PDB file of C-alpha atoms and ligand atoms in Angstrom:
ATOM      1  CA  MET A 285      -6.031-215.412 141.403  1.00 68.00           C
ATOM      2  CA  ASP A 286      -7.713-213.467 138.571  1.00 85.00           C
ATOM      3  CA  ILE A 287      -8.768-216.364 136.341  1.00 94.00           C
ATOM      4  CA  LEU A 288      -9.564-214.008 133.463  1.00 95.00           C
ATOM      5  CA  LYS A 289      -5.875-212.981 133.323  1.00 96.00           C
ATOM      6  CA  SER A 290      -5.074-216.536 132.182  1.00 97.00           C
ATOM      7  CA  PHE A 291      -6.943-215.761 128.937  1.00 98.00           C
ATOM      8  CA  SER A 292      -4.825-212.667 128.218  1.00 98.00           C
ATOM      9  CA  LEU A 293      -2.408-212.644 125.253  1.00 98.00           C
ATOM     10  CA  GLU A 294      -0.766-209.369 126.291  1.00 98.00           C
ATOM     11  CA  GLY A 295       2.837-209.240 125.044  1.00 96.00           C
ATOM     12  CA  LYS A 296       2.428-212.348 122.893  1.00 98.00           C
ATOM     13  CA  VAL A 297       3.218-212.600 119.150  1.00 98.00           C
ATOM     14  CA  ALA A 298       0.709-214.703 117.201  1.00 99.00           C
ATOM     15  CA  LEU A 299       1.285-215.956 113.641  1.00 99.00           C
ATOM     16  CA  VAL A 300      -1.938-217.005 111.902  1.00 98.00           C
ATOM     17  CA  THR A 301      -1.270-218.468 108.459  1.00 98.00           C
ATOM     18  CA  GLY A 302      -3.614-217.620 105.549  1.00 98.00           C
ATOM     19  CA  ALA A 303      -5.406-214.999 107.629  1.00 97.00           C
ATOM     20  CA  SER A 304      -6.252-212.215 105.133  1.00 96.00           C
ATOM     21  CA  TYR A 305      -9.897-213.246 105.585  1.00 96.00           C
ATOM     22  CA  GLY A 306     -12.064-216.202 106.605  1.00 96.00           C
ATOM     23  CA  ILE A 307     -11.476-218.317 109.693  1.00 98.00           C
ATOM     24  CA  GLY A 308      -7.898-217.077 110.113  1.00 98.00           C
ATOM     25  CA  TYR A 309      -9.131-213.490 110.220  1.00 98.00           C
ATOM     26  CA  GLY A 310     -11.778-214.370 112.809  1.00 98.00           C
ATOM     27  CA  ILE A 311      -9.210-216.062 115.039  1.00 98.00           C
ATOM     28  CA  ALA A 312      -6.591-213.304 114.635  1.00 98.00           C
ATOM     29  CA  SER A 313      -9.194-210.657 115.515  1.00 98.00           C
ATOM     30  CA  ALA A 314      -9.993-212.462 118.778  1.00 98.00           C
ATOM     31  CA  PHE A 315      -6.287-212.759 119.612  1.00 98.00           C
ATOM     32  CA  ALA A 316      -5.817-209.025 118.975  1.00 98.00           C
ATOM     33  CA  ALA A 317      -8.721-208.244 121.317  1.00 98.00           C
ATOM     34  CA  ALA A 318      -6.886-210.304 123.977  1.00 98.00           C
ATOM     35  CA  GLY A 319      -3.726-208.208 123.507  1.00 98.00           C
ATOM     36  CA  ALA A 320      -1.663-210.217 121.018  1.00 98.00           C
ATOM     37  CA  LYS A 321       0.501-208.704 118.279  1.00 98.00           C
ATOM     38  CA  ILE A 322      -0.825-210.242 115.032  1.00 98.00           C
ATOM     39  CA  VAL A 323       1.321-211.392 112.123  1.00 98.00           C
ATOM     40  CA  PHE A 324      -0.143-213.289 109.173  1.00 98.00           C
ATOM     41  CA  ASN A 325       0.799-214.463 105.695  1.00 98.00           C
ATOM     42  CA  ASP A 326      -0.852-215.036 102.356  1.00 97.00           C
ATOM     43  CA  ILE A 327       0.493-216.179  99.004  1.00 97.00           C
ATOM     44  CA  LYS A 328      -0.354-212.956  97.145  1.00 95.00           C
ATOM     45  CA  GLN A 329       0.826-209.426  97.972  1.00 97.00           C
ATOM     46  CA  GLU A 330      -2.553-208.011  96.949  1.00 96.00           C
ATOM     47  CA  LEU A 331      -4.278-210.263  99.522  1.00 95.00           C
ATOM     48  CA  VAL A 332      -1.755-209.370 102.211  1.00 97.00           C
ATOM     49  CA  ASP A 333      -2.440-205.686 101.472  1.00 98.00           C
ATOM     50  CA  LYS A 334      -6.204-206.328 101.517  1.00 97.00           C
ATOM     51  CA  GLY A 335      -5.857-208.168 104.811  1.00 97.00           C
ATOM     52  CA  MET A 336      -3.758-205.389 106.377  1.00 98.00           C
ATOM     53  CA  ALA A 337      -6.379-202.832 105.333  1.00 98.00           C
ATOM     54  CA  ALA A 338      -9.179-204.950 106.819  1.00 98.00           C
ATOM     55  CA  TYR A 339      -7.312-205.370 110.113  1.00 98.00           C
ATOM     56  CA  LYS A 340      -6.580-201.626 110.183  1.00 98.00           C
ATOM     57  CA  ALA A 341     -10.255-200.849 109.606  1.00 98.00           C
ATOM     58  CA  ASP A 342     -10.975-203.061 112.637  1.00 98.00           C
ATOM     59  CA  GLY A 343      -8.377-201.162 114.680  1.00 98.00           C
ATOM     60  CA  ILE A 344      -5.869-204.026 114.555  1.00 98.00           C
ATOM     61  CA  ASP A 345      -2.203-203.211 113.771  1.00 95.00           C
ATOM     62  CA  ALA A 346      -1.420-206.520 112.036  1.00 98.00           C
ATOM     63  CA  LYS A 347       1.691-207.178 109.978  1.00 98.00           C
ATOM     64  CA  GLY A 348       1.371-209.272 106.819  1.00 98.00           C
ATOM     65  CA  TYR A 349       3.973-211.281 104.912  1.00 98.00           C
ATOM     66  CA  VAL A 350       3.855-212.872 101.460  1.00 98.00           C
ATOM     67  CA  CYS A 351       4.695-216.528 101.967  1.00 98.00           C
ATOM     68  CA  ASP A 352       3.544-219.893 100.606  1.00 98.00           C
ATOM     69  CA  VAL A 353       3.380-222.334 103.543  1.00 98.00           C
ATOM     70  CA  THR A 354       4.570-225.186 101.298  1.00 98.00           C
ATOM     71  CA  ASP A 355       7.868-223.412 100.525  1.00 98.00           C
ATOM     72  CA  GLU A 356      10.232-224.344 103.374  1.00 98.00           C
ATOM     73  CA  ASN A 357      12.884-221.734 102.492  1.00 98.00           C
ATOM     74  CA  ALA A 358      10.269-218.985 102.242  1.00 98.00           C
ATOM     75  CA  VAL A 359       8.725-220.057 105.578  1.00 98.00           C
ATOM     76  CA  ASN A 360      12.112-220.049 107.331  1.00 98.00           C
ATOM     77  CA  GLU A 361      12.842-216.617 105.844  1.00 98.00           C
ATOM     78  CA  MET A 362       9.427-215.303 106.986  1.00 98.00           C
ATOM     79  CA  VAL A 363       9.875-216.620 110.555  1.00 98.00           C
ATOM     80  CA  LYS A 364      13.362-215.049 110.716  1.00 98.00           C
ATOM     81  CA  LYS A 365      11.937-211.697 109.503  1.00 98.00           C
ATOM     82  CA  ILE A 366       9.072-211.850 112.018  1.00 98.00           C
ATOM     83  CA  GLU A 367      11.540-212.523 114.838  1.00 98.00           C
ATOM     84  CA  GLU A 368      13.657-209.529 113.747  1.00 98.00           C
ATOM     85  CA  GLU A 369      10.761-207.134 113.053  1.00 98.00           C
ATOM     86  CA  VAL A 370       8.140-208.124 115.644  1.00 98.00           C
ATOM     87  CA  GLY A 371       9.488-210.735 118.059  1.00 98.00           C
ATOM     88  CA  VAL A 372       9.675-214.475 118.705  1.00 98.00           C
ATOM     89  CA  ILE A 373       6.428-216.251 117.779  1.00 98.00           C
ATOM     90  CA  ASP A 374       4.624-217.401 120.934  1.00 98.00           C
ATOM     91  CA  ILE A 375       1.485-218.701 119.201  1.00 99.00           C
ATOM     92  CA  LEU A 376       1.158-220.371 115.800  1.00 99.00           C
ATOM     93  CA  VAL A 377      -2.192-221.093 114.168  1.00 99.00           C
ATOM     94  CA  ASN A 378      -1.802-223.361 111.117  1.00 99.00           C
ATOM     95  CA  ASN A 379      -4.930-222.109 109.345  1.00 98.00           C
ATOM     96  CA  ALA A 380      -3.919-221.819 105.660  1.00 98.00           C
ATOM     97  CA  GLY A 381      -5.662-224.502 103.640  1.00 98.00           C
ATOM     98  CA  ILE A 382      -7.446-225.409 100.444  1.00 98.00           C
ATOM     99  CA  ILE A 383     -10.006-227.970  99.358  1.00 98.00           C
ATOM    100  CA  LYS A 384     -10.646-229.601  95.991  1.00 98.00           C
ATOM    101  CA  ARG A 385     -14.100-231.189  95.658  1.00 98.00           C
ATOM    102  CA  ILE A 386     -13.512-233.883  92.991  1.00 98.00           C
ATOM    103  CA  PRO A 387     -14.692-237.530  92.967  1.00 98.00           C
ATOM    104  CA  MET A 388     -11.626-239.556  93.954  1.00 98.00           C
ATOM    105  CA  CYS A 389     -11.387-241.578  90.744  1.00 98.00           C
ATOM    106  CA  GLU A 390     -11.548-238.353  88.708  1.00 98.00           C
ATOM    107  CA  MET A 391      -8.877-236.606  90.796  1.00 98.00           C
ATOM    108  CA  THR A 392      -5.328-236.588  89.455  1.00 98.00           C
ATOM    109  CA  ALA A 393      -2.426-237.558  91.710  1.00 98.00           C
ATOM    110  CA  GLU A 394      -1.117-233.988  91.251  1.00 98.00           C
ATOM    111  CA  GLN A 395      -4.398-232.522  92.533  1.00 98.00           C
ATOM    112  CA  PHE A 396      -4.319-234.917  95.511  1.00 98.00           C
ATOM    113  CA  ARG A 397      -0.699-233.980  96.252  1.00 98.00           C
ATOM    114  CA  GLN A 398      -1.489-230.241  96.086  1.00 98.00           C
ATOM    115  CA  VAL A 399      -4.135-230.525  98.822  1.00 98.00           C
ATOM    116  CA  ILE A 400      -1.881-232.689 101.015  1.00 99.00           C
ATOM    117  CA  ASP A 401       1.002-230.251 100.418  1.00 99.00           C
ATOM    118  CA  ILE A 402      -0.878-227.178 101.619  1.00 98.00           C
ATOM    119  CA  ASP A 403      -3.135-228.726 104.273  1.00 99.00           C
ATOM    120  CA  LEU A 404      -0.657-231.174 105.863  1.00 99.00           C
ATOM    121  CA  ASN A 405       2.917-230.497 104.726  1.00 98.00           C
ATOM    122  CA  GLY A 406       2.357-226.756 105.285  1.00 99.00           C
ATOM    123  CA  PRO A 407       1.539-227.120 109.002  1.00 99.00           C
ATOM    124  CA  PHE A 408       4.551-229.458 109.372  1.00 99.00           C
ATOM    125  CA  ILE A 409       6.869-226.929 107.684  1.00 99.00           C
ATOM    126  CA  VAL A 410       5.630-223.900 109.645  1.00 99.00           C
ATOM    127  CA  SER A 411       5.557-225.768 112.984  1.00 99.00           C
ATOM    128  CA  LYS A 412       9.134-226.983 112.394  1.00 98.00           C
ATOM    129  CA  ALA A 413      10.183-223.371 111.706  1.00 98.00           C
ATOM    130  CA  VAL A 414       8.743-221.939 114.938  1.00 98.00           C
ATOM    131  CA  ILE A 415       9.359-224.728 117.486  1.00 98.00           C
ATOM    132  CA  PRO A 416      13.127-224.099 118.042  1.00 98.00           C
ATOM    133  CA  SER A 417      12.521-220.502 119.217  1.00 98.00           C
ATOM    134  CA  MET A 418       9.558-221.635 121.333  1.00 98.00           C
ATOM    135  CA  ILE A 419      11.859-224.150 123.037  1.00 98.00           C
ATOM    136  CA  LYS A 420      14.473-221.433 123.651  1.00 98.00           C
ATOM    137  CA  LYS A 421      11.775-219.144 125.066  1.00 97.00           C
ATOM    138  CA  GLY A 422      10.463-221.916 127.330  1.00 98.00           C
ATOM    139  CA  HIS A 423       6.889-221.998 126.029  1.00 98.00           C
ATOM    140  CA  GLY A 424       4.766-222.135 122.883  1.00 98.00           C
ATOM    141  CA  LYS A 425       1.248-222.740 121.588  1.00 99.00           C
ATOM    142  CA  ILE A 426       0.463-224.407 118.283  1.00 99.00           C
ATOM    143  CA  ILE A 427      -3.139-224.674 117.050  1.00 99.00           C
ATOM    144  CA  ASN A 428      -3.857-226.719 113.923  1.00 99.00           C
ATOM    145  CA  ILE A 429      -7.109-226.017 112.087  1.00 99.00           C
ATOM    146  CA  CYS A 430      -8.512-229.472 111.508  1.00 98.00           C
ATOM    147  CA  SER A 431     -12.028-230.259 110.277  1.00 98.00           C
ATOM    148  CA  MET A 432     -15.130-232.447 110.481  1.00 98.00           C
ATOM    149  CA  MET A 433     -13.139-234.365 107.877  1.00 98.00           C
ATOM    150  CA  SER A 434     -10.564-235.195 110.527  1.00 98.00           C
ATOM    151  CA  GLU A 435     -13.268-237.631 111.730  1.00 98.00           C
ATOM    152  CA  LEU A 436     -15.750-238.132 108.883  1.00 97.00           C
ATOM    153  CA  GLY A 437     -15.551-238.787 105.141  1.00 97.00           C
ATOM    154  CA  ARG A 438     -17.828-237.554 102.436  1.00 96.00           C
ATOM    155  CA  GLU A 439     -17.984-237.804  98.661  1.00 97.00           C
ATOM    156  CA  THR A 440     -15.483-235.715  96.638  1.00 98.00           C
ATOM    157  CA  VAL A 441     -13.161-234.657  99.481  1.00 98.00           C
ATOM    158  CA  SER A 442     -10.728-237.620  99.664  1.00 98.00           C
ATOM    159  CA  ALA A 443      -7.541-235.501  99.585  1.00 98.00           C
ATOM    160  CA  TYR A 444      -8.902-232.996 102.094  1.00 98.00           C
ATOM    161  CA  ALA A 445     -10.076-235.695 104.521  1.00 98.00           C
ATOM    162  CA  ALA A 446      -6.716-237.484 104.242  1.00 98.00           C
ATOM    163  CA  ALA A 447      -4.908-234.221 104.963  1.00 99.00           C
ATOM    164  CA  LYS A 448      -7.127-233.206 107.871  1.00 99.00           C
ATOM    165  CA  GLY A 449      -7.009-236.704 109.351  1.00 98.00           C
ATOM    166  CA  GLY A 450      -3.239-236.519 109.136  1.00 99.00           C
ATOM    167  CA  LEU A 451      -3.262-233.049 110.684  1.00 99.00           C
ATOM    168  CA  LYS A 452      -5.141-234.468 113.696  1.00 99.00           C
ATOM    169  CA  MET A 453      -2.330-236.998 114.193  1.00 98.00           C
ATOM    170  CA  LEU A 454       0.426-234.429 113.535  1.00 99.00           C
ATOM    171  CA  THR A 455      -1.204-232.396 116.337  1.00 99.00           C
ATOM    172  CA  ARG A 456      -0.958-235.352 118.711  1.00 98.00           C
ATOM    173  CA  ASN A 457       2.603-236.057 117.659  1.00 98.00           C
ATOM    174  CA  ILE A 458       3.823-232.517 118.292  1.00 99.00           C
ATOM    175  CA  CYS A 459       2.163-232.800 121.711  1.00 98.00           C
ATOM    176  CA  ALA A 460       4.017-236.068 122.343  1.00 98.00           C
ATOM    177  CA  GLU A 461       7.389-234.832 121.103  1.00 98.00           C
ATOM    178  CA  TYR A 462       7.471-231.306 122.616  1.00 98.00           C
ATOM    179  CA  GLY A 463       5.109-231.420 125.587  1.00 98.00           C
ATOM    180  CA  ASP A 464       8.103-231.600 127.922  1.00 98.00           C
ATOM    181  CA  LYS A 465       9.357-228.300 126.461  1.00 98.00           C
ATOM    182  CA  ASN A 466       6.150-226.583 127.603  1.00 98.00           C
ATOM    183  CA  ILE A 467       4.733-226.495 124.089  1.00 98.00           C
ATOM    184  CA  GLN A 468       1.021-227.234 123.863  1.00 99.00           C
ATOM    185  CA  CYS A 469      -0.209-228.327 120.420  1.00 99.00           C
ATOM    186  CA  ASN A 470      -3.962-228.677 119.990  1.00 99.00           C
ATOM    187  CA  GLY A 471      -6.415-228.635 117.110  1.00 99.00           C
ATOM    188  CA  ILE A 472      -9.654-226.883 116.388  1.00 98.00           C
ATOM    189  CA  GLY A 473     -12.168-228.792 114.266  1.00 98.00           C
ATOM    190  CA  PRO A 474     -14.587-226.218 112.858  1.00 98.00           C
ATOM    191  CA  GLY A 475     -17.972-227.419 111.656  1.00 98.00           C
ATOM    192  CA  TYR A 476     -19.423-225.721 108.587  1.00 98.00           C
ATOM    193  CA  ILE A 477     -18.370-222.076 108.566  1.00 98.00           C
ATOM    194  CA  ALA A 478     -19.620-219.400 106.149  1.00 96.00           C
ATOM    195  CA  THR A 479     -16.390-218.393 104.375  1.00 96.00           C
ATOM    196  CA  PRO A 480     -15.209-218.167 100.732  1.00 94.00           C
ATOM    197  CA  GLN A 481     -14.090-221.811 100.982  1.00 95.00           C
ATOM    198  CA  THR A 482     -17.665-223.004 101.512  1.00 96.00           C
ATOM    199  CA  ALA A 483     -19.386-220.366  99.379  1.00 96.00           C
ATOM    200  CA  PRO A 484     -19.990-222.882  96.527  1.00 95.00           C
ATOM    201  CA  LEU A 485     -21.955-225.070  98.989  1.00 96.00           C
ATOM    202  CA  ARG A 486     -24.274-222.214  99.888  1.00 96.00           C
ATOM    203  CA  GLU A 487     -24.929-220.760  96.434  1.00 96.00           C
ATOM    204  CA  LYS A 488     -28.579-220.127  95.597  1.00 95.00           C
ATOM    205  CA  GLN A 489     -29.912-222.410  92.865  1.00 95.00           C
ATOM    206  CA  ALA A 490     -31.111-221.084  89.469  1.00 95.00           C
ATOM    207  CA  ASP A 491     -34.704-221.213  90.699  1.00 95.00           C
ATOM    208  CA  GLY A 492     -33.751-219.165  93.778  1.00 95.00           C
ATOM    209  CA  SER A 493     -33.961-222.151  96.138  1.00 95.00           C
ATOM    210  CA  ARG A 494     -31.279-222.948  98.712  1.00 95.00           C
ATOM    211  CA  HIS A 495     -28.347-225.163  97.682  1.00 96.00           C
ATOM    212  CA  PRO A 496     -29.146-228.811  98.611  1.00 96.00           C
ATOM    213  CA  PHE A 497     -25.879-228.978 100.609  1.00 96.00           C
ATOM    214  CA  ASP A 498     -26.889-225.852 102.525  1.00 97.00           C
ATOM    215  CA  GLN A 499     -30.158-227.560 103.507  1.00 95.00           C
ATOM    216  CA  PHE A 500     -28.269-230.775 104.320  1.00 95.00           C
ATOM    217  CA  ILE A 501     -25.793-229.078 106.656  1.00 96.00           C
ATOM    218  CA  CYS A 502     -28.521-227.153 108.452  1.00 95.00           C
ATOM    219  CA  SER A 503     -30.365-230.458 109.005  1.00 95.00           C
ATOM    220  CA  ARG A 504     -27.148-232.003 110.395  1.00 96.00           C
ATOM    221  CA  THR A 505     -26.378-229.127 112.755  1.00 96.00           C
ATOM    222  CA  PRO A 506     -28.443-229.025 115.987  1.00 96.00           C
ATOM    223  CA  ALA A 507     -28.416-225.208 115.833  1.00 91.00           C
ATOM    224  CA  GLY A 508     -29.798-225.524 112.277  1.00 95.00           C
ATOM    225  CA  ARG A 509     -27.393-222.964 110.837  1.00 97.00           C
ATOM    226  CA  TRP A 510     -23.894-222.377 109.381  1.00 98.00           C
ATOM    227  CA  LEU A 511     -21.406-220.989 111.877  1.00 98.00           C
ATOM    228  CA  ASP A 512     -19.602-217.647 111.546  1.00 98.00           C
ATOM    229  CA  PRO A 513     -15.764-217.327 111.516  1.00 97.00           C
ATOM    230  CA  SER A 514     -16.010-215.050 114.573  1.00 97.00           C
ATOM    231  CA  GLU A 515     -17.414-218.010 116.582  1.00 98.00           C
ATOM    232  CA  LEU A 516     -14.022-219.710 116.401  1.00 98.00           C
ATOM    233  CA  GLY A 517     -12.244-216.783 118.083  1.00 98.00           C
ATOM    234  CA  ALA A 518     -12.942-217.542 121.736  1.00 98.00           C
ATOM    235  CA  PRO A 519     -12.270-221.318 121.506  1.00 98.00           C
ATOM    236  CA  ALA A 520      -8.984-220.500 119.742  1.00 98.00           C
ATOM    237  CA  LEU A 521      -8.180-217.906 122.419  1.00 98.00           C
ATOM    238  CA  PHE A 522      -8.619-220.590 125.083  1.00 98.00           C
ATOM    239  CA  LEU A 523      -6.105-222.852 123.287  1.00 99.00           C
ATOM    240  CA  ALA A 524      -3.693-219.937 122.664  1.00 99.00           C
ATOM    241  CA  SER A 525      -3.664-218.716 126.279  1.00 98.00           C
ATOM    242  CA  ASP A 526      -2.324-219.889 129.645  1.00 98.00           C
ATOM    243  CA  ALA A 527      -5.893-221.021 130.403  1.00 98.00           C
ATOM    244  CA  SER A 528      -5.120-224.206 128.420  1.00 98.00           C
ATOM    245  CA  ASN A 529      -1.580-224.961 129.680  1.00 98.00           C
ATOM    246  CA  ALA A 530      -2.771-228.375 130.886  1.00 98.00           C
ATOM    247  CA  VAL A 531      -4.506-229.174 127.565  1.00 98.00           C
ATOM    248  CA  ASN A 532      -2.328-230.878 124.943  1.00 98.00           C
ATOM    249  CA  GLY A 533      -2.966-233.067 121.903  1.00 98.00           C
ATOM    250  CA  HIS A 534      -6.679-232.268 122.028  1.00 98.00           C
ATOM    251  CA  ILE A 535      -8.923-231.562 119.042  1.00 98.00           C
ATOM    252  CA  LEU A 536     -11.629-229.098 120.106  1.00 98.00           C
ATOM    253  CA  TYR A 537     -14.602-229.449 117.752  1.00 98.00           C
ATOM    254  CA  VAL A 538     -16.416-226.162 117.271  1.00 98.00           C
ATOM    255  CA  ASP A 539     -19.146-227.599 115.094  1.00 98.00           C
ATOM    256  CA  GLY A 540     -22.485-226.605 116.616  1.00 97.00           C
ATOM    257  CA  GLY A 541     -22.945-230.264 117.596  1.00 97.00           C
ATOM    258  CA  ILE A 542     -22.698-231.920 114.160  1.00 97.00           C
ATOM    259  CA  LEU A 543     -20.503-234.774 115.410  1.00 97.00           C
ATOM    260  CA  ALA A 544     -23.028-235.539 118.184  1.00 97.00           C
ATOM    261  CA  TYR A 545     -26.130-235.554 115.988  1.00 96.00           C
ATOM    262  CA  ILE A 546     -27.622-238.119 113.584  1.00 93.00           C
ATOM    263  CA  GLY A 547     -29.464-235.292 111.801  1.00 92.00           C
ATOM    264  CA  LYS A 548     -33.008-233.965 111.713  1.00 90.00           C
ATOM    265  CA  GLN A 549     -35.468-236.580 110.466  1.00 88.00           C
ATOM    266  CA  PRO A 550     -37.298-235.524 107.301  1.00 83.00           C
ATOM    267  CA  SER A 551     -40.699-233.996 108.191  1.00 83.00           C
TER     268      SER A 551
HETATM  269  P1  NAP B 145     -10.542-219.729 102.885  1.00 75.85           P
HETATM  270  O1  NAP B 145     -11.607-218.729 103.059  1.00 75.85           O
HETATM  271  O2  NAP B 145     -10.383-220.433 101.580  1.00 75.85           O
HETATM  272  O3  NAP B 145      -9.118-219.083 103.299  1.00 75.85           O
HETATM  273  C1  NAP B 145      -7.990-219.896 103.204  1.00 75.85           C
HETATM  274  C2  NAP B 145      -6.793-218.999 103.383  1.00 75.85           C
HETATM  275  O4  NAP B 145      -5.607-219.790 103.239  1.00 75.85           O
HETATM  276  C3  NAP B 145      -6.737-217.911 102.310  1.00 75.85           C
HETATM  277  O5  NAP B 145      -6.279-216.702 102.873  1.00 75.85           O
HETATM  278  C4  NAP B 145      -5.713-218.473 101.342  1.00 75.85           C
HETATM  279  O6  NAP B 145      -5.022-217.501 100.618  1.00 75.85           O
HETATM  280  C5  NAP B 145      -4.748-219.126 102.298  1.00 75.85           C
HETATM  281  N1  NAP B 145      -3.867-220.082 101.605  1.00 75.85           N
HETATM  282  C6  NAP B 145      -4.225-221.050 100.744  1.00 75.85           C
HETATM  283  N2  NAP B 145      -3.125-221.699 100.325  1.00 75.85           N
HETATM  284  C7  NAP B 145      -2.042-221.115 100.923  1.00 75.85           C
HETATM  285  C8  NAP B 145      -0.641-221.332 100.905  1.00 75.85           C
HETATM  286  N3  NAP B 145      -0.098-222.285 100.136  1.00 75.85           N
HETATM  287  N4  NAP B 145       0.156-220.530 101.657  1.00 75.85           N
HETATM  288  C9  NAP B 145      -0.377-219.548 102.408  1.00 75.85           C
HETATM  289  N5  NAP B 145      -1.714-219.276 102.482  1.00 75.85           N
HETATM  290  C10 NAP B 145      -2.524-220.069 101.748  1.00 75.85           C
HETATM  291  O7  NAP B 145     -10.712-220.871 103.963  1.00 75.85           O
HETATM  292  P2  NAP B 145     -11.440-220.866 105.386  1.00 75.85           P
HETATM  293  O8  NAP B 145     -12.823-221.383 105.220  1.00 75.85           O
HETATM  294  O9  NAP B 145     -11.191-219.571 106.081  1.00 75.85           O
HETATM  295  O10 NAP B 145     -10.601-222.033 106.076  1.00 75.85           O
HETATM  296  C11 NAP B 145      -9.432-221.766 106.805  1.00 75.85           C
HETATM  297  C12 NAP B 145      -8.982-223.100 107.365  1.00 75.85           C
HETATM  298  O11 NAP B 145     -10.076-223.711 108.069  1.00 75.85           O
HETATM  299  C13 NAP B 145      -8.571-224.101 106.293  1.00 75.85           C
HETATM  300  O12 NAP B 145      -7.508-224.890 106.782  1.00 75.85           O
HETATM  301  C14 NAP B 145      -9.825-224.970 106.133  1.00 75.85           C
HETATM  302  O13 NAP B 145      -9.494-226.265 105.665  1.00 75.85           O
HETATM  303  C15 NAP B 145     -10.311-225.014 107.537  1.00 75.85           C
HETATM  304  N6  NAP B 145     -11.721-225.321 107.731  1.00 75.85           N
HETATM  305  C16 NAP B 145     -12.686-224.573 107.097  1.00 75.85           C
HETATM  306  C17 NAP B 145     -14.028-224.857 107.389  1.00 75.85           C
HETATM  307  C18 NAP B 145     -15.166-224.104 106.763  1.00 75.85           C
HETATM  308  O14 NAP B 145     -16.314-224.578 106.866  1.00 75.85           O
HETATM  309  N7  NAP B 145     -14.936-222.957 106.129  1.00 75.85           N
HETATM  310  C19 NAP B 145     -14.364-225.867 108.285  1.00 75.85           C
HETATM  311  C20 NAP B 145     -13.327-226.625 108.855  1.00 75.85           C
HETATM  312  C21 NAP B 145     -12.014-226.323 108.571  1.00 75.85           C
HETATM  313  P3  NAP B 145      -5.457-217.191  99.078  1.00 75.85           P
HETATM  314  O15 NAP B 145      -6.733-216.444  99.137  1.00 75.85           O
HETATM  315  O16 NAP B 145      -4.310-216.414  98.527  1.00 75.85           O
HETATM  316  O17 NAP B 145      -5.625-218.539  98.402  1.00 75.85           O
HETATM  317  C1  GCO B 146     -16.957-229.666 102.423  1.00 75.85           C
HETATM  318  C2  GCO B 146     -16.577-228.501 103.270  1.00 75.85           C
HETATM  319  C3  GCO B 146     -15.928-228.988 104.544  1.00 75.85           C
HETATM  320  C4  GCO B 146     -15.585-227.820 105.412  1.00 75.85           C
HETATM  321  C5  GCO B 146     -14.985-228.262 106.693  1.00 75.85           C
HETATM  322  C6  GCO B 146     -15.926-229.052 107.530  1.00 75.85           C
HETATM  323  O1  GCO B 146     -16.767-229.597 101.196  1.00 75.85           O
HETATM  324  O2  GCO B 146     -17.458-230.633 103.018  1.00 75.85           O
HETATM  325  O3  GCO B 146     -15.715-227.616 102.577  1.00 75.85           O
HETATM  326  O4  GCO B 146     -14.789-229.722 104.239  1.00 75.85           O
HETATM  327  O5  GCO B 146     -14.676-226.998 104.781  1.00 75.85           O
HETATM  328  O6  GCO B 146     -13.750-228.870 106.546  1.00 75.85           O
HETATM  329  O7  GCO B 146     -15.338-229.181 108.813  1.00 75.85           O
END
């Protein structure tokens, strides 16, 4: 048997949410290289257009849709349109997400709810929209983009950690509820990735020195560096392909070893 064929996504339709850039773009690019037809969404037309142009420049014929993952009607409409225009979704990556870095006692309930809505309710809404057709088709892959904060807390990210911890358990619950319908639902827990979301943590200081958090993360990562969005592509491809049909409810940490490391001792 040609084991490499089990990593092929030929003939598959993959929806990656919030994939105009960043981690979603890195994952979608890897899926395209493995033969998948890429569809993605963003909340702003201008970003969908920007994303389409970027994919085109990379030789990827992706199709973008304007859709807010927290809007159940809009998500159901988008999934229906994708099924009519491209085909039934075989692979869903719940990637769209935000973070608000605010000390918990200074965060309003509305701000907390907004993070939970996008980072946890969104994956619930989109998964619920695609599962029925996956069941009809007899297979499906769902990949939830979790986080270090699915396992660890840190100051100022209470809402995000609560959402990503919940997303870890939603992943396991979809596995439990739909595993017998040949749907595999797994998570990817990226470490610290150089994207717009983490740009504030890497900004140079006024005196030209590195951001303290930048130095902190490099001391906590065995490889001593931030990871690149493209480094998530192959692990995601594994979870999106037949190569992982016996893997379900698993969170694959792609973190350069952060979770295994106490951190470099100060010299
Ligand atoms: P990013 O650069 O901020 O990109 C997030 C994407 O999600 C953007 O395209 C954004 O669109 C979209 N989005 C936000 N809210 C949305 C909504 N309501 N509906 C649809 N799309 C929405 O983030 P990233 O660093 O690539 O992160 C992607 C995912 O990985 C997130 O779930 C994040 O929590 C997770 N993650 C990131 C890291 C990291 O170190 N970067 C590590 C672990 C996990 P707009 O531009 O229009 O807002
Ligand atoms: C932060 C970062 C992290 C990363 C990621 C780590 O403020 O600590 O934004 O939350 O985004 O989730 O896995």
